[in-house]
Amino acid sequence: MSTSKPEDQRYLARAVALSREHMEGGEGGPFGAVIVRDGTILAEGWNQVTSAKDPTAHAEVTAIRRACQAVGDFSLEGATLYTSCEPCPMCLASAYWARVSRIVYANTRQDAAEIGFDDSLIYDEISKPISERLIPMDHLPSLEAKAVFDAWADKDDKIAY
Ligand SMILES: [Zn+2]
């Protein structure tokens, strides 16, 4: 069931405008994002992977970081993420970590794949058993690593998230 709202077109158009502006400015790929809560734009982001030499500088992650800084909180509960393209697995995971309440997107992951941004490899990797993934992962259990977890569990003044 669609939950679209009247203002969606306006905010999504802003995300798309950012994607064109910064792509044409040579900052990175053609992706833009806007985070809105209670009728206010908390932050905007755009892809800066190549200009910042940061493979995690996707539009959505950038917008999430800026929005959290703007509101002084690690949670964006109640906020909507508008993005010019369906989020990749990293950005989708970031939206979950940030407690974003809703995502609105324009281009699909299939559209992105057609211009060379293919997320399907990563989606496929996540569902594979660890032993079958392309990047080898070795499990080396550590008593100290576990002790740190135990210390966190017992920590009285921790900020849970
Ligand atoms: Zn992404």
CSV table of C-alpha atoms and ligand atoms in Angstrom, one decimal:
chain,number,residue,atom,x,y,z
A,1,MET,CA,0.0,0.0,0.0
A,2,SER,CA,1.4,3.4,-1.0
A,3,THR,CA,1.8,5.9,1.8
A,4,SER,CA,2.8,8.8,-0.4
A,5,LYS,CA,2.2,12.3,0.8
A,6,PRO,CA,1.6,15.6,-1.0
A,7,GLU,CA,5.1,17.0,-0.2
A,8,ASP,CA,6.9,13.9,-1.5
A,9,GLN,CA,7.2,15.2,-5.0
A,10,ARG,CA,8.8,18.4,-3.8
A,11,TYR,CA,11.4,16.8,-1.6
A,12,LEU,CA,12.2,14.1,-4.1
A,13,ALA,CA,12.6,16.8,-6.8
A,14,ARG,CA,15.2,18.5,-4.5
A,15,ALA,CA,17.1,15.2,-4.1
A,16,VAL,CA,17.1,14.7,-7.9
A,17,ALA,CA,18.2,18.3,-8.4
A,18,LEU,CA,21.1,17.7,-6.1
A,19,SER,CA,22.1,14.6,-8.0
A,20,ARG,CA,22.3,16.6,-11.3
A,21,GLU,CA,24.0,19.6,-9.8
A,22,HIS,CA,26.8,17.7,-8.1
A,23,MET,CA,27.2,15.1,-10.8
A,24,GLU,CA,27.7,18.0,-13.3
A,25,GLY,CA,30.1,19.6,-10.8
A,26,GLY,CA,32.3,16.5,-11.0
A,27,GLU,CA,31.9,15.5,-7.3
A,28,GLY,CA,30.8,12.0,-7.9
A,29,GLY,CA,28.0,9.8,-9.2
A,30,PRO,CA,24.5,11.0,-10.1
A,31,PHE,CA,22.9,10.6,-6.7
A,32,GLY,CA,21.3,13.1,-4.3
A,33,ALA,CA,19.4,12.8,-1.0
A,34,VAL,CA,17.4,14.9,1.4
A,35,ILE,CA,16.3,14.1,5.0
A,36,VAL,CA,13.1,15.7,6.2
A,37,ARG,CA,11.4,15.7,9.6
A,38,ASP,CA,8.3,17.6,10.6
A,39,GLY,CA,8.3,19.6,7.4
A,40,THR,CA,11.9,20.7,7.8
A,41,ILE,CA,14.9,19.7,5.7
A,42,LEU,CA,17.5,18.5,8.3
A,43,ALA,CA,20.2,17.9,5.7
A,44,GLU,CA,21.1,17.3,2.1
A,45,GLY,CA,23.7,15.0,0.7
A,46,TRP,CA,25.1,14.0,-2.7
A,47,ASN,CA,27.6,11.4,-3.9
A,48,GLN,CA,31.2,12.5,-3.2
A,49,VAL,CA,33.0,9.2,-3.7
A,50,THR,CA,35.5,10.3,-6.3
A,51,SER,CA,36.0,13.9,-5.1
A,52,ALA,CA,36.4,13.0,-1.4
A,53,LYS,CA,38.2,9.7,-2.2
A,54,ASP,CA,35.7,8.1,0.1
A,55,PRO,CA,33.9,4.9,-1.0
A,56,THR,CA,31.3,5.4,1.7
A,57,ALA,CA,30.4,9.0,0.7
A,58,HIS,CA,27.2,8.0,-1.0
A,59,ALA,CA,24.4,10.6,-1.0
A,60,GLU,CA,22.3,8.9,1.6
A,61,VAL,CA,25.1,8.2,4.1
A,62,THR,CA,26.3,11.8,3.6
A,63,ALA,CA,22.8,13.1,4.3
A,64,ILE,CA,22.4,10.9,7.3
A,65,ARG,CA,25.7,12.1,8.8
A,66,ARG,CA,24.9,15.7,8.3
A,67,ALA,CA,21.3,15.3,9.6
A,68,CYS,CA,22.5,13.6,12.8
A,69,GLN,CA,25.1,16.4,13.3
A,70,ALA,CA,22.4,19.0,12.7
A,71,VAL,CA,20.0,17.6,15.3
A,72,GLY,CA,22.7,16.4,17.7
A,73,ASP,CA,21.4,12.9,17.8
A,74,PHE,CA,22.3,9.5,16.4
A,75,SER,CA,18.7,8.7,15.8
A,76,LEU,CA,16.6,10.2,12.9
A,77,GLU,CA,13.4,8.6,14.1
A,78,GLY,CA,10.4,10.2,12.5
A,79,ALA,CA,12.4,11.4,9.5
A,80,THR,CA,12.0,10.6,5.8
A,81,LEU,CA,14.9,9.9,3.5
A,82,TYR,CA,14.3,11.2,0.0
A,83,THR,CA,16.8,9.8,-2.5
A,84,SER,CA,17.2,10.1,-6.2
A,85,CYS,CA,17.8,6.3,-6.4
A,86,GLU,CA,16.9,3.2,-4.4
A,87,PRO,CA,19.5,2.9,-1.7
A,88,CYS,CA,22.4,0.5,-2.1
A,89,PRO,CA,22.8,-2.1,0.7
A,90,MET,CA,25.2,0.2,2.6
A,91,CYS,CA,22.8,3.1,2.5
A,92,LEU,CA,19.8,1.0,3.3
A,93,ALA,CA,21.7,-0.4,6.4
A,94,SER,CA,22.6,3.1,7.4
A,95,ALA,CA,19.0,4.1,7.2
A,96,TYR,CA,18.1,1.3,9.6
A,97,TRP,CA,20.9,2.2,12.0
A,98,ALA,CA,19.7,5.8,11.9
A,99,ARG,CA,16.2,4.8,12.6
A,100,VAL,CA,14.9,6.6,9.6
A,101,SER,CA,11.1,6.1,9.5
A,102,ARG,CA,10.5,6.1,5.8
A,103,ILE,CA,12.3,6.1,2.4
A,104,VAL,CA,11.1,7.6,-0.8
A,105,TYR,CA,13.2,7.0,-4.0
A,106,ALA,CA,13.0,7.8,-7.7
A,107,ASN,CA,15.3,5.6,-9.8
A,108,THR,CA,15.4,1.9,-9.1
A,109,ARG,CA,18.4,-0.3,-8.5
A,110,GLN,CA,17.7,-1.7,-12.0
A,111,ASP,CA,18.0,1.8,-13.4
A,112,ALA,CA,21.3,2.2,-11.6
A,113,ALA,CA,22.6,-1.1,-12.9
A,114,GLU,CA,22.0,0.0,-16.4
A,115,ILE,CA,24.4,2.9,-16.0
A,116,GLY,CA,27.1,0.8,-14.3
A,117,PHE,CA,26.1,1.0,-10.6
A,118,ASP,CA,25.2,-2.6,-9.9
A,119,ASP,CA,24.2,-3.3,-6.3
A,120,SER,CA,23.1,-6.9,-7.0
A,121,LEU,CA,26.5,-8.3,-6.3
A,122,ILE,CA,26.4,-6.9,-2.7
A,123,TYR,CA,22.8,-8.0,-2.2
A,124,ASP,CA,23.7,-11.5,-3.3
A,125,GLU,CA,26.8,-11.6,-1.1
A,126,ILE,CA,24.9,-10.7,2.1
A,127,SER,CA,22.6,-13.7,1.7
A,128,LYS,CA,25.5,-16.1,1.0
A,129,PRO,CA,27.1,-18.3,3.7
A,130,ILE,CA,30.3,-16.6,4.9
A,131,SER,CA,32.5,-19.4,3.3
A,132,GLU,CA,31.0,-18.6,-0.1
A,133,ARG,CA,31.6,-14.9,-0.2
A,134,LEU,CA,34.0,-13.2,-2.6
A,135,ILE,CA,35.9,-11.5,0.2
A,136,PRO,CA,37.4,-14.2,2.4
A,137,MET,CA,36.4,-13.9,6.0
A,138,ASP,CA,38.4,-15.7,8.8
A,139,HIS,CA,36.8,-16.2,12.2
A,140,LEU,CA,39.5,-15.9,14.9
A,141,PRO,CA,37.8,-16.0,18.3
A,142,SER,CA,39.5,-13.8,20.9
A,143,LEU,CA,39.1,-14.0,24.7
A,144,GLU,CA,39.9,-10.2,24.9
A,145,ALA,CA,37.3,-9.4,22.3
A,146,LYS,CA,34.7,-11.3,24.2
A,147,ALA,CA,35.8,-9.7,27.5
A,148,VAL,CA,35.2,-6.2,26.0
A,149,PHE,CA,31.7,-7.3,25.1
A,150,ASP,CA,31.1,-8.5,28.6
A,151,ALA,CA,32.4,-5.2,29.9
A,152,TRP,CA,29.9,-3.4,27.7
A,153,ALA,CA,27.1,-5.6,28.9
A,154,ASP,CA,28.0,-4.6,32.5
A,155,LYS,CA,28.7,-0.9,31.9
A,156,ASP,CA,26.4,1.2,33.9
A,157,ASP,CA,26.8,4.5,32.1
A,158,LYS,CA,26.5,3.3,28.5
A,159,ILE,CA,24.4,5.0,26.0
A,160,ALA,CA,22.5,2.3,24.3
A,161,TYR,CA,21.7,2.5,20.6
B,1,ZN,ZN,24.7,3.8,-1.2
